[in-house]
Amino acid sequence: MLDIRVGEKGEIVLSGRFDASQAVKAETFMAALTESRNVDVGDLQYVSSAGLGVLLATQKRLMATGHALRLVNVRGHVREVLHYSGFDQIFEIEAAPPAS
């Protein structure tokens, strides 16, 4: 299950599994965005092609108005998926800090 919320600093926080069963929920939330936002994916366990599609559609819509999503706290499986899909060429991505 995917949890989407607005964090304390106004960032969008995604956690859980972002797959096809959660795409409509995410699309509805992302459709309300009208300006640049950080998207914290540090607690995202999995992202499927459907999840990537939601992020890409949102990015394209925002870029048309001079805004963008910035993916932060990217780690593990999600980092690999973003790299192999070429999303690191479309999004500004900030890796998660190393664990201490």
Short mmCIF file of C-alpha atoms in Angstrom, two decimals:
data_model
loop_
_atom_site.label_atom_id
_atom_site.label_comp_id
_atom_site.label_asym_id
_atom_site.label_seq_id
_atom_site.Cartn_x
_atom_site.Cartn_y
_atom_site.Cartn_z
CA MET A 1 0.00 0.00 0.00
CA LEU A 2 1.17 3.51 -0.79
CA ASP A 3 1.03 6.34 1.72
CA ILE A 4 1.15 9.88 0.32
CA ARG A 5 1.27 12.91 2.57
CA VAL A 6 2.63 16.41 2.82
CA GLY A 7 5.61 16.62 5.18
CA GLU A 8 6.49 19.32 7.68
CA LYS A 9 8.50 21.31 5.13
CA GLY A 10 5.87 21.05 2.37
CA GLU A 11 7.54 18.11 0.69
CA ILE A 12 5.52 15.22 -0.71
CA VAL A 13 6.36 12.04 1.25
CA LEU A 14 5.84 8.68 -0.45
CA SER A 15 6.15 5.45 1.52
CA GLY A 16 5.26 1.84 0.92
CA ARG A 17 4.70 0.30 -2.51
CA PHE A 18 3.98 2.51 -5.52
CA ASP A 19 2.46 0.11 -8.04
CA ALA A 20 -0.46 -0.08 -10.46
CA SER A 21 -2.98 -0.67 -7.67
CA GLN A 22 -2.01 2.72 -6.18
CA ALA A 23 -1.65 4.72 -9.41
CA VAL A 24 -5.11 6.35 -9.36
CA LYS A 25 -4.65 7.43 -5.74
CA ALA A 26 -1.26 8.96 -6.62
CA GLU A 27 -2.56 10.59 -9.83
CA THR A 28 -5.35 12.27 -7.89
CA PHE A 29 -2.91 13.63 -5.30
CA MET A 30 -0.33 14.76 -7.87
CA ALA A 31 -2.95 16.45 -10.07
CA ALA A 32 -3.40 19.08 -7.34
CA LEU A 33 0.28 20.14 -7.51
CA THR A 34 0.84 23.44 -9.28
CA GLU A 35 4.37 24.36 -8.23
CA SER A 36 7.80 22.79 -7.70
CA ARG A 37 8.03 20.30 -4.85
CA ASN A 38 10.50 17.91 -3.31
CA VAL A 39 9.29 14.32 -3.27
CA ASP A 40 10.81 12.33 -0.42
CA VAL A 41 11.06 8.69 -1.48
CA GLY A 42 13.26 7.55 1.43
CA ASP A 43 10.57 5.19 2.73
CA LEU A 44 9.40 3.99 -0.68
CA GLN A 45 9.99 0.23 -0.79
CA TYR A 46 9.03 -0.39 -4.42
CA VAL A 47 8.08 1.54 -7.53
CA SER A 48 6.61 -0.09 -10.64
CA SER A 49 6.30 1.20 -14.19
CA ALA A 50 2.84 2.51 -13.29
CA GLY A 51 4.35 4.53 -10.43
CA LEU A 52 7.05 5.85 -12.75
CA GLY A 53 4.33 6.84 -15.20
CA VAL A 54 2.56 8.94 -12.57
CA LEU A 55 5.81 10.70 -11.65
CA LEU A 56 6.67 11.31 -15.31
CA ALA A 57 3.23 12.69 -16.19
CA THR A 58 3.39 15.03 -13.19
CA GLN A 59 6.90 16.15 -14.11
CA LYS A 60 5.90 16.91 -17.71
CA ARG A 61 2.84 18.87 -16.59
CA LEU A 62 4.82 20.91 -14.07
CA MET A 63 7.72 21.54 -16.46
CA ALA A 64 5.29 23.08 -18.96
CA THR A 65 4.74 25.86 -16.39
CA GLY A 66 8.37 26.25 -15.32
CA HIS A 67 8.14 23.99 -12.26
CA ALA A 68 9.44 20.51 -11.46
CA LEU A 69 9.56 17.65 -9.01
CA ARG A 70 12.85 16.96 -7.22
CA LEU A 71 13.26 13.44 -5.85
CA VAL A 72 15.08 13.33 -2.50
CA ASN A 73 16.32 10.64 -0.10
CA VAL A 74 16.63 8.22 -3.02
CA ARG A 75 18.14 4.87 -2.04
CA GLY A 76 18.38 1.17 -2.84
CA HIS A 77 15.94 -0.40 -5.26
CA VAL A 78 14.25 2.91 -6.06
CA ARG A 79 17.61 4.48 -6.99
CA GLU A 80 18.36 1.57 -9.32
CA VAL A 81 14.94 1.74 -10.98
CA LEU A 82 15.28 5.50 -11.55
CA HIS A 83 18.76 5.06 -13.00
CA TYR A 84 17.94 2.15 -15.33
CA SER A 85 14.75 3.84 -16.56
CA GLY A 86 16.65 7.05 -17.39
CA PHE A 87 14.68 9.10 -14.89
CA ASP A 88 17.95 10.48 -13.55
CA GLN A 89 18.04 12.44 -16.83
CA ILE A 90 14.51 13.82 -16.32
CA PHE A 91 14.41 14.55 -12.59
CA GLU A 92 16.82 16.23 -10.23
CA ILE A 93 17.68 13.41 -7.83
CA GLU A 94 19.29 13.68 -4.41
CA ALA A 95 20.61 10.46 -2.92
CA ALA A 96 19.86 9.61 0.67
CA PRO A 97 22.67 10.43 3.08
CA PRO A 98 24.79 7.45 4.09
CA ALA A 99 23.57 5.55 7.13
CA SER A 100 25.55 6.37 10.24
#
